[in-house]
């Protein structure tokens, strides 16, 4: 038997190609060992914990000619594989002309356990070509490989072999089929396999619940868990961990925790960590923290999970505070923890914290380094520093599609659509763009008003790259047309969509109607949004503001009343600014800052200064029915203006002022900030909910196209 090495190398992607070399143990061994006796051979092999010790045993086997014994060599192959030396394992395997299925299973398992999924699949194909019949131990390994690379076509072929050789009723093979189809997003087939299994064990239930969790079918996962309990099956840790990933409501979380306690799993650290994440996902960050504090011996996952929970709950300061505690306790960091910290810094838009985390990451090499480097690019983008983002991108030794897409998106949200297009063209020379890359470049075209270029990118998706547009791509095109005032064209585009428009599409049209004051079309878009996205307060507020700005006060009040009846609450606007590692938050008319009197005195002076150079308050952005004098006073104390004045008072004259607004920046504040940057000769960077605005010398990077 001779396995085709060229085929194995061709099937592997570049990052996981094997370097198959023939190995001469005698030449690599520094000293000769005595021959090994047959009765101690296997035990000596299994005792080896290092590659060097296993080489020594192998050398002694060669002296005794024990390597010719299939049983001994199969154990040697398995041990090489367990130590990660697949080149030696494969070289030894390829010397045998054997149809022994156990030998083939060991080799296939070795590939899978070492993450070399494509070679394992090719080895299985060659096994079938040689007429070697797989057994119930072969299929789980091959099916796991199919699931990990999401190759459902190969998985279906293997499923056919399962039926051909009569292993449909084998519970372990069935469990592997459930997992494989779940990972390949074939949930219906996964459930069909589950339902047809004549016998199920706890792994069967766990695999099916896990498949629901992976595919976002959370209610079905919780329901199946309840069904399992109803049939008297006692859950184990794996089932609990999978069902916890399905929980999104507080009452469900409480129910799962009662089950955990009843089954004596409440002191399991993995379960405690998962419970922490579960409650955080349900919006109960207080209970999540209680779980964290209650873990007596916290592991790395405990710290990382709590930091991630704070980051996901938009509590970045708490996340960073916990991260500092972690460092003080000298806990070894990993890439997962650092990714959560980067996420927290991104939410905070803290340039100072970004530089600190950057320093930690660059001190050593972490597993999943490319993901960390990409997250740093995203962090600098969100902190308003494209310069640092581009510098770090240019220094990356390896880039993937996510790295390119992140920077392309960054140029887009900073209003540099042309540079985003240039980078997209560079990427296409080496990497085929996917749906995320196209979303990034289409968003950049939309923000930059690049209509012709946007159409070309959209049309090239299916024409040149066989990427089917998704609803979010259609939403970008509607936004592109709508911002440019082509509202009727945008409506026609929606009507020609091959799929039903989602909330993102109608939301883009409603936003365009706000820009251009088209009440009639806004009502059409809002009618769909109030059905598709009924709990999103932004939809109601936007329509209400459109009515108010066009003088339709009664209609505006009607929308506000609808919000109240449906229990939808408006998100309060605020602006944050970080000065000397401390974050300050301002709301409209804020009086809580210790420097309030000084801020308001300086604000009045600033308003007078910018009036002298042409600033005129835009009273259309005051939507309350009050006198014009009161409207102007209300405009003057918007949170953006308060934060900027506070920054002017407390930063060096040559420094950049960076602020973050949680909602879309007010149009009047946008105009005022341009004038403030002119009279103070300061650069001001404003990040709002949608994009960045760089103000310098009286102009904004958006070119007033926003």
XYZ file of C-alpha atoms in Angstrom:
706
model
C 0.000 0.000 0.000
C 1.278 3.471 -0.893
C -0.745 6.588 0.001
C -0.507 9.403 -2.531
C 1.298 12.170 -0.645
C 0.758 14.658 -3.469
C -3.007 14.226 -3.160
C -2.854 14.829 0.584
C -0.831 18.002 0.075
C -3.137 19.237 -2.682
C -6.236 18.739 -0.568
C -4.782 20.639 2.388
C -5.122 24.404 2.450
C -1.689 26.121 2.673
C -1.850 26.705 6.431
C -2.292 23.026 7.253
C -0.241 21.216 4.605
C 1.861 18.436 6.071
C 5.549 18.136 5.538
C 5.956 14.414 5.010
C 9.553 13.395 5.530
C 11.072 9.958 5.888
C 12.475 9.441 9.287
C 15.614 7.489 10.203
C 15.577 7.039 13.937
C 19.117 5.656 14.173
C 20.624 8.809 12.640
C 18.759 11.102 15.029
C 19.482 9.225 18.225
C 22.543 10.332 20.126
C 23.004 7.062 21.919
C 22.094 3.437 21.333
C 19.578 1.718 23.572
C 19.251 -1.945 24.337
C 16.656 -3.855 22.283
C 13.133 -3.802 23.704
C 11.382 -6.953 24.751
C 7.954 -7.598 23.173
C 6.143 -7.860 26.519
C 7.241 -4.325 27.568
C 6.985 -2.608 24.177
C 3.452 -1.193 24.377
C 3.801 0.014 27.971
C 7.057 1.805 27.110
C 5.411 3.497 24.121
C 2.494 4.736 26.206
C 4.791 6.061 28.931
C 6.477 8.463 26.501
C 5.429 12.068 27.116
C 7.973 13.783 24.870
C 8.936 13.416 21.244
C 12.566 12.669 22.157
C 11.661 9.809 24.511
C 9.367 8.289 21.896
C 12.156 8.486 19.308
C 14.417 6.539 21.655
C 11.811 3.818 22.069
C 11.312 3.737 18.323
C 15.061 3.310 17.831
C 15.129 0.381 20.236
C 12.174 -1.175 18.416
C 14.118 -0.961 15.172
C 17.000 -2.835 16.787
C 14.609 -5.562 17.874
C 12.662 -5.457 14.562
C 9.472 -4.936 16.577
C 8.395 -2.196 14.184
C 7.427 -4.970 11.773
C 4.704 -6.051 14.166
C 1.446 -4.311 13.187
C 0.120 -4.169 16.739
C 3.266 -2.533 18.133
C 3.573 -0.094 15.238
C -0.097 0.913 15.479
C 0.505 1.895 19.101
C 3.631 3.783 18.039
C 1.676 5.670 15.361
C -1.019 6.570 17.902
C 1.599 7.901 20.329
C 3.320 9.993 17.642
C -0.080 11.452 16.769
C -0.893 12.223 20.410
C 2.398 14.143 20.656
C 1.511 16.143 17.540
C 4.125 14.600 15.241
C 1.901 13.683 12.317
C 4.761 13.585 9.814
C 6.408 10.719 11.727
C 3.069 9.014 12.302
C 2.214 9.152 8.621
C 5.654 7.993 7.473
C 5.396 4.932 9.702
C 1.793 4.306 8.602
C 2.720 4.443 4.912
C 5.280 1.638 5.284
C 2.530 -0.901 5.946
C 0.660 -2.731 3.210
C -2.235 -3.443 5.540
C -6.001 -3.500 5.199
C -6.397 -3.504 8.959
C -9.239 -1.062 9.719
C -7.893 -0.383 13.214
C -4.636 0.936 11.749
C -6.532 3.229 9.384
C -8.781 4.424 12.210
C -5.741 5.351 14.302
C -4.289 7.379 11.437
C -7.576 9.128 10.642
C -8.092 9.920 14.329
C -4.574 11.333 14.535
C -5.269 13.749 11.703
C -8.575 14.846 13.242
C -7.192 15.259 16.757
C -4.447 17.490 15.360
C -6.876 19.653 13.400
C -5.808 18.255 10.026
C -9.313 17.640 8.790
C -8.730 17.593 5.037
C -6.035 14.868 5.197
C -8.350 12.738 7.331
C -11.092 13.068 4.721
C -8.712 12.169 1.901
C -7.404 9.196 3.867
C -10.981 7.996 4.293
C -11.559 8.335 0.536
C -8.435 6.295 -0.187
C -9.528 3.744 2.373
C -12.760 3.293 0.439
C -10.917 3.117 -2.895
C -8.803 0.253 -1.530
C -11.948 -1.615 -0.537
C -11.312 -1.357 3.212
C -14.652 -1.397 5.012
C -15.049 1.330 7.663
C -16.566 0.463 11.010
C -18.414 2.308 13.749
C -15.113 3.761 15.015
C -14.185 5.195 11.617
C -17.324 7.230 11.015
C -17.296 9.484 14.121
C -13.795 10.768 13.289
C -14.552 11.435 9.623
C -17.900 13.065 10.421
C -16.206 15.319 12.965
C -13.762 16.426 10.249
C -16.655 17.183 7.866
C -18.367 19.281 10.516
C -15.248 21.238 11.428
C -14.652 22.293 7.797
C -18.419 22.533 7.093
C -18.138 20.175 4.105
C -21.715 18.942 4.022
C -21.292 17.327 0.587
C -18.595 14.999 1.870
C -20.667 14.480 5.021
C -23.638 13.309 2.960
C -21.363 10.809 1.164
C -20.166 9.471 4.518
C -23.788 9.302 5.716
C -24.510 7.154 2.663
C -21.668 4.832 3.666
C -23.113 4.634 7.183
C -26.375 3.334 5.717
C -24.556 1.067 3.230
C -22.589 -0.742 5.945
C -25.469 -0.971 8.418
C -24.417 1.470 11.130
C -27.568 3.633 11.071
C -28.654 2.270 14.436
C -25.270 2.793 16.098
C -25.795 5.475 18.741
C -22.245 6.864 18.513
C -22.410 7.201 14.733
C -25.857 8.802 15.043
C -24.543 11.347 17.538
C -21.723 12.230 15.140
C -24.209 12.724 12.306
C -26.290 15.077 14.467
C -23.221 17.188 15.285
C -21.947 17.215 11.706
C -25.239 18.383 10.205
C -25.605 20.957 12.986
C -22.180 22.455 12.264
C -23.002 22.502 8.544
C -26.225 24.478 9.252
C -28.438 21.592 8.144
C -30.571 21.679 11.254
C -33.601 19.894 9.733
C -31.449 16.916 8.743
C -29.817 16.933 12.157
C -33.222 16.714 13.829
C -34.344 14.006 11.393
C -31.365 11.845 12.389
C -32.141 12.494 16.059
C -35.814 11.572 15.726
C -35.070 8.364 13.801
C -32.483 7.045 16.273
C -33.882 3.820 17.784
C -31.784 4.352 20.875
C -30.548 7.638 22.336
C -28.055 8.349 25.075
C -27.291 11.579 26.915
C -24.803 12.557 24.171
C -27.611 12.351 21.590
C -29.684 14.915 23.482
C -26.634 17.081 24.141
C -25.614 17.020 20.454
C -29.081 18.048 19.278
C -29.393 20.843 21.838
C -25.890 21.981 20.863
C -26.921 22.034 17.198
C -29.856 24.285 18.065
C -27.543 26.602 20.005
C -25.009 26.811 17.151
C -27.705 27.724 14.652
C -29.502 30.321 16.766
C -32.640 28.223 17.362
C -32.584 28.918 21.064
C -36.222 28.293 21.948
C -36.117 24.857 20.317
C -32.993 24.051 22.314
C -34.607 24.952 25.630
C -37.776 23.079 24.624
C -35.828 19.923 23.785
C -34.033 20.157 27.123
C -37.392 20.276 28.903
C -38.539 17.268 26.863
C -35.410 15.390 27.911
C -36.101 16.080 31.580
C -39.715 15.012 31.053
C -38.496 11.631 29.845
C -36.601 11.172 33.095
C -33.117 11.616 31.647
C -30.671 13.156 34.090
C -28.545 15.933 32.545
C -24.777 15.947 32.658
C -22.383 18.855 32.378
C -22.257 18.823 28.563
C -26.046 19.090 28.229
C -26.181 21.907 30.770
C -23.463 23.855 28.965
C -25.273 23.476 25.630
C -28.681 24.500 26.951
C -27.205 27.481 28.801
C -26.018 28.756 25.414
C -29.700 28.747 24.321
C -31.051 30.832 27.196
C -31.982 34.467 26.547
C -34.579 35.182 29.236
C -34.190 35.585 32.962
C -36.952 33.129 33.902
C -35.359 30.454 31.698
C -31.975 31.108 33.329
C -33.518 30.668 36.792
C -35.129 27.410 35.639
C -31.837 26.021 34.320
C -30.048 26.981 37.537
C -32.617 25.063 39.599
C -31.958 22.003 37.434
C -28.217 22.478 37.949
C -28.617 22.543 41.741
C -30.998 19.559 41.749
C -28.428 17.495 39.863
C -25.428 18.513 41.957
C -23.631 20.423 39.225
C -23.606 23.817 40.943
C -19.984 23.503 42.097
C -18.701 22.582 38.647
C -16.500 25.482 37.546
C -17.362 25.123 33.856
C -21.056 25.310 34.721
C -20.459 28.330 36.961
C -18.609 30.088 34.140
C -21.388 29.299 31.676
C -24.039 30.497 34.145
C -22.189 33.789 34.404
C -22.324 34.272 30.623
C -25.953 33.123 30.512
C -27.177 35.703 33.034
C -25.142 38.440 31.368
C -26.828 37.577 28.054
C -30.197 37.885 29.796
C -29.320 41.396 30.947
C -28.724 40.330 34.569
C -25.134 41.460 34.888
C -25.591 41.741 38.672
C -26.297 38.012 39.003
C -23.440 37.254 36.610
C -21.076 39.163 38.911
C -22.414 37.251 41.939
C -21.542 34.001 40.188
C -18.066 35.329 39.437
C -17.487 36.435 43.032
C -18.745 33.067 44.272
C -16.190 31.007 42.330
C -13.564 30.132 44.918
C -10.839 29.076 42.492
C -11.262 31.230 39.418
C -9.609 29.992 36.248
C -8.726 31.943 33.129
C -12.168 31.231 31.641
C -13.841 32.752 34.718
C -11.986 36.039 34.321
C -12.378 36.113 30.538
C -16.111 35.332 30.751
C -16.811 38.118 33.248
C -14.774 40.635 31.267
C -16.620 39.627 28.102
C -19.950 39.901 29.940
C -19.190 43.486 30.945
C -18.061 44.326 27.413
C -21.219 42.836 25.867
C -23.378 44.679 28.408
C -21.786 47.978 27.309
C -20.045 48.403 30.654
C -16.499 48.911 29.355
C -15.181 50.629 32.465
C -16.169 47.650 34.619
C -14.520 45.310 32.110
C -11.269 47.282 32.194
C -11.368 47.521 35.985
C -11.626 43.723 36.210
C -8.841 43.358 33.666
C -6.551 45.475 35.866
C -7.366 43.214 38.837
C -6.483 40.218 36.690
C -3.087 41.711 35.818
C -2.382 42.591 39.470
C -3.015 38.954 40.407
C -0.453 37.931 37.753
C -2.869 35.677 35.899
C -1.467 34.582 32.557
C -3.431 36.207 29.746
C -4.687 34.467 26.635
C -6.079 35.657 23.309
C -9.718 35.170 24.380
C -9.308 37.492 27.365
C -7.489 40.096 25.315
C -10.175 40.006 22.618
C -12.772 40.817 25.297
C -10.614 43.658 26.602
C -10.212 45.033 23.084
C -14.004 44.882 22.720
C -14.398 46.899 25.936
C -11.905 49.512 24.728
C -13.771 49.696 21.414
C -17.045 50.394 23.212
C -15.335 53.082 25.247
C -13.529 54.539 22.209
C -10.574 55.141 24.519
C -7.388 55.902 22.608
C -5.295 55.794 25.783
C -6.579 52.351 26.719
C -6.069 51.207 23.118
C -2.371 52.098 23.314
C -2.061 50.232 26.614
C -3.679 47.033 25.299
C -1.607 47.307 22.130
C 1.514 47.244 24.261
C 0.389 44.120 26.116
C -0.423 42.259 22.898
C 2.871 43.081 21.190
C 5.008 41.893 24.122
C 4.504 38.234 23.260
C 3.001 35.917 20.676
C -0.462 34.626 21.455
C -2.451 31.786 19.951
C -4.949 33.179 17.445
C -2.563 36.078 16.830
C -4.145 37.148 13.549
C -7.516 37.600 15.283
C -5.864 39.751 17.961
C -4.059 41.873 15.388
C -7.287 42.358 13.439
C -9.132 43.329 16.611
C -6.445 45.966 17.280
C -7.052 47.453 13.835
C -10.763 47.583 14.623
C -9.979 49.147 18.007
C -7.928 51.961 16.493
C -10.641 52.540 13.895
C -13.250 52.895 16.633
C -10.975 55.164 18.656
C -10.835 57.522 15.691
C -7.238 56.851 14.660
C -7.080 55.589 11.094
C -3.382 56.428 11.045
C -2.565 53.874 13.748
C -4.999 51.349 12.228
C -3.272 51.561 8.855
C 0.210 51.414 10.365
C -0.655 48.231 12.238
C -2.339 46.729 9.165
C 0.776 47.387 7.066
C 2.967 45.667 9.681
C 0.914 42.453 9.764
C 2.924 39.489 8.529
C -0.243 37.605 7.610
C -3.671 38.977 6.676
C -6.969 37.226 6.162
C -10.290 38.345 4.692
C -11.383 39.705 8.101
C -8.264 41.894 8.372
C -8.912 43.463 4.969
C -12.640 43.897 5.603
C -12.002 45.568 8.967
C -9.794 48.278 7.506
C -12.060 48.760 4.464
C -14.984 49.250 6.842
C -12.837 51.628 8.910
C -12.173 53.878 5.941
C -15.894 53.828 5.228
C -17.076 54.922 8.680
C -14.452 57.653 8.667
C -15.845 59.005 5.392
C -12.934 57.980 3.172
C -14.793 55.985 0.545
C -12.156 56.356 -2.165
C -9.445 54.843 0.017
C -11.824 52.008 0.951
C -12.353 51.234 -2.735
C -8.607 51.332 -3.407
C -7.972 48.896 -0.554
C -10.796 46.649 -1.791
C -9.160 46.481 -5.219
C -5.837 45.600 -3.579
C -7.490 42.808 -1.610
C -9.120 41.308 -4.724
C -5.659 40.716 -6.200
C -4.866 38.127 -3.519
C -8.098 37.137 -1.742
C -11.564 36.443 -3.068
C -13.988 38.838 -1.327
C -16.795 37.328 0.703
C -20.141 38.772 1.784
C -18.525 40.654 4.715
C -15.947 42.318 2.468
C -18.682 43.391 0.068
C -20.746 44.760 2.944
C -17.749 46.820 4.073
C -17.080 48.340 0.655
C -20.775 48.971 -0.098
C -21.154 50.787 3.227
C -18.110 52.880 2.350
C -19.643 53.775 -1.023
C -22.907 54.707 0.682
C -21.253 57.012 3.214
C -19.111 58.594 0.512
C -21.887 59.105 -2.029
C -20.093 56.906 -4.593
C -23.147 55.790 -6.539
C -21.515 54.510 -9.730
C -18.837 52.629 -7.801
C -21.441 51.220 -5.422
C -23.511 49.832 -8.281
C -20.412 48.242 -9.813
C -19.475 46.533 -6.540
C -23.022 45.282 -6.017
C -23.350 43.914 -9.555
C -19.938 42.230 -9.368
C -20.942 40.151 -6.344
C -22.813 37.449 -8.241
C -21.370 38.244 -11.666
C -17.667 37.967 -10.853
C -17.396 36.294 -7.450
C -20.511 34.088 -7.122
C -21.491 35.798 -3.873
C -25.258 35.998 -3.478
C -26.362 39.375 -2.060
C -27.938 39.182 1.384
C -30.518 41.551 2.884
C -27.762 43.695 4.401
C -26.253 44.281 0.947
C -29.631 45.391 -0.376
C -29.951 47.702 2.651
C -26.605 49.308 1.720
C -27.838 49.957 -1.812
C -31.060 51.513 -0.523
C -28.973 53.700 1.786
C -26.679 54.644 -1.110
C -29.576 55.703 -3.328
C -31.551 57.294 -0.511
C -28.735 59.497 0.777
C -28.255 60.796 -2.762
C -31.931 61.818 -2.905
C -32.931 59.062 -5.326
C -35.817 57.956 -3.147
C -38.081 56.695 -5.912
C -35.205 54.699 -7.380
C -34.575 53.250 -3.915
C -38.247 52.265 -3.624
C -38.174 50.601 -7.057
C -35.006 48.746 -6.034
C -36.783 47.396 -2.939
C -39.748 46.211 -5.000
C -37.395 44.289 -7.317
C -35.651 42.434 -4.476
C -35.786 38.637 -4.905
C -36.432 38.179 -1.185
C -38.732 39.921 1.271
C -37.137 43.198 2.498
C -36.144 43.064 6.155
C -36.014 45.782 8.809
C -32.545 46.860 7.688
C -33.799 47.659 4.184
C -36.840 49.618 5.338
C -34.752 51.319 8.036
C -32.337 52.584 5.383
C -35.254 54.031 3.417
C -36.719 55.701 6.524
C -33.337 57.269 7.312
C -33.138 58.666 3.781
C -36.629 60.106 4.151
C -35.465 61.980 7.242
C -32.593 63.539 5.299
C -34.820 64.684 2.434
C -38.082 65.288 4.329
C -40.186 62.816 2.334
C -43.138 62.195 4.654
C -45.153 60.008 2.290
C -42.403 57.466 1.709
C -41.402 57.622 5.382
C -44.896 56.468 6.319
C -44.608 53.509 3.947
C -41.263 52.461 5.435
C -42.480 52.971 9.009
C -45.561 50.815 8.414
C -43.307 47.835 7.639
C -40.858 48.664 10.426
C -43.562 48.790 13.083
C -44.271 45.153 12.195
C -40.750 43.844 11.569
C -38.895 45.793 14.268
C -41.645 46.819 16.656
C -39.411 47.065 19.745
C -36.791 49.359 18.227
C -37.371 52.867 19.654
C -35.249 54.474 16.936
C -37.872 53.698 14.282
C -40.625 55.547 16.164
C -38.399 58.483 17.088
C -37.262 58.914 13.504
C -40.797 59.045 12.112
C -41.889 61.353 14.921
C -38.986 63.691 14.157
C -39.833 63.674 10.445
C -43.369 64.747 11.294
C -42.134 67.444 13.702
C -39.612 68.875 11.260
C -42.342 69.197 8.605
C -44.804 70.870 10.977
C -47.060 67.830 11.518
C -47.182 68.095 15.296
C -50.345 65.982 15.734
C -48.883 63.102 13.729
C -45.696 63.334 15.765
C -47.670 63.123 19.002
C -49.590 60.128 17.619
C -46.344 58.216 17.026
C -45.085 59.057 20.525
C -48.387 57.800 21.953
C -47.991 54.541 19.978
C -44.564 54.087 21.538
C -46.044 54.502 24.986
C -48.857 52.017 24.342
C -46.385 49.418 23.108
C -44.056 49.980 26.042
C -41.176 51.096 23.819
C -38.869 53.550 25.586
C -36.659 56.090 23.857
C -32.930 55.722 24.428
C -31.560 58.750 26.256
C -28.757 60.539 24.429
C -25.393 61.097 26.072
C -21.846 62.021 25.121
C -18.667 60.772 26.757
C -15.134 62.165 26.770
C -12.013 60.632 28.297
C -9.403 62.854 29.910
C -6.344 61.464 31.720
C -7.800 57.920 31.844
C -11.047 59.089 33.386
C -14.351 59.011 31.507
C -16.877 61.846 31.848
C -20.480 61.541 30.678
C -22.744 64.427 29.682
C -26.454 64.568 28.917
C -28.408 67.527 27.546
C -28.508 70.301 30.136
C -26.127 68.364 32.388
C -25.453 69.883 35.817
C -23.583 66.981 37.447
C -19.988 67.838 36.542
C -17.892 69.547 39.245
C -16.918 72.201 36.685
C -20.536 72.901 35.659
C -20.389 76.667 36.285
C -17.122 77.024 34.404
C -18.422 74.871 31.517
C -21.566 76.958 31.051
C -19.633 80.236 31.283
C -17.151 79.051 28.651
C -19.992 77.639 26.515
C -21.728 81.014 26.380
C -18.473 82.663 25.308
C -17.932 79.993 22.662
C -21.443 80.401 21.199
C -20.822 84.139 20.893
C -17.441 83.542 19.226
C -18.790 81.185 16.573
C -21.773 83.457 15.916
C -19.308 86.173 14.938
C -17.839 83.930 12.215
C -21.151 82.801 10.756
C -22.795 80.215 13.002
C -26.606 80.373 12.975
C -28.504 77.954 15.276
C -30.726 75.525 13.348
C -33.928 75.536 15.366
C -35.369 72.678 13.294
C -33.402 70.315 15.534
C -35.481 71.335 18.554
C -38.591 69.216 18.248
C -40.427 70.555 21.290
C -43.278 73.005 20.808
C -41.705 75.996 22.639
C -40.752 79.579 21.868
C -37.760 80.206 19.591
C -35.687 81.722 22.377
C -36.193 78.597 24.455
C -35.350 76.424 21.427
C -32.012 78.188 21.076
C -31.227 77.717 24.755
C -32.065 74.016 24.463
C -29.752 73.662 21.456
C -26.877 75.333 23.281
C -26.834 72.758 26.091
C -26.816 69.605 23.954
C -24.475 66.959 25.348
C -22.068 67.219 22.394
C -21.412 70.910 23.014
C -20.979 70.414 26.769
C -18.437 67.610 26.237
C -16.461 69.622 23.681
C -16.254 72.694 25.942
C -15.203 70.456 28.849
C -12.466 69.050 26.610
C -11.291 72.529 25.632
C -11.008 73.448 29.297
C -9.085 70.350 30.368
C -6.743 69.353 27.530
C -3.574 70.765 26.011
C -4.070 73.294 23.187
C -2.227 71.047 20.728
C -4.145 67.835 21.532
C -7.070 66.235 19.692
C -10.464 66.304 21.396
C -12.268 62.958 21.065
C -15.910 62.520 22.061
C -18.444 59.727 21.578
C -22.210 60.160 21.180
C -24.402 57.091 21.698
C -26.947 58.294 19.104
C -26.679 60.099 15.782
C -24.968 63.466 16.283
C -27.336 66.441 16.242
C -27.289 68.419 12.984
C -26.930 71.748 14.774
C -24.099 70.354 16.916
C -22.414 69.185 13.708
C -22.523 72.735 12.329
C -21.426 74.282 15.635
C -18.493 71.881 15.935
C -17.188 72.935 12.522
C -17.106 76.547 13.697
C -15.570 75.596 17.061
C -12.735 73.760 15.281
C -12.160 76.919 13.239
C -12.074 79.513 16.011
C -10.079 77.331 18.441
C -7.760 75.816 15.803
C -8.344 72.418 17.410
C -9.006 69.071 15.773
C -12.176 67.437 17.105
C -13.144 63.820 16.415
C -16.762 62.845 17.044
C -17.878 59.227 16.960
C -21.628 58.747 16.843
C -23.795 55.633 16.459
C -23.132 55.417 12.711
C -19.808 56.971 11.744
C -16.913 59.302 12.561
C -16.711 63.028 11.944
C -13.260 64.625 11.842
C -13.542 68.385 12.330
C -10.582 70.545 11.406
C -10.226 74.190 10.353
C -13.979 74.653 10.011
C -14.676 71.568 7.862
C -15.814 67.994 8.493
C -14.460 64.836 6.874
C -18.009 63.812 5.912
C -18.283 66.807 3.581
C -21.748 67.392 5.108
C -22.869 64.210 3.339
C -24.251 62.213 6.227
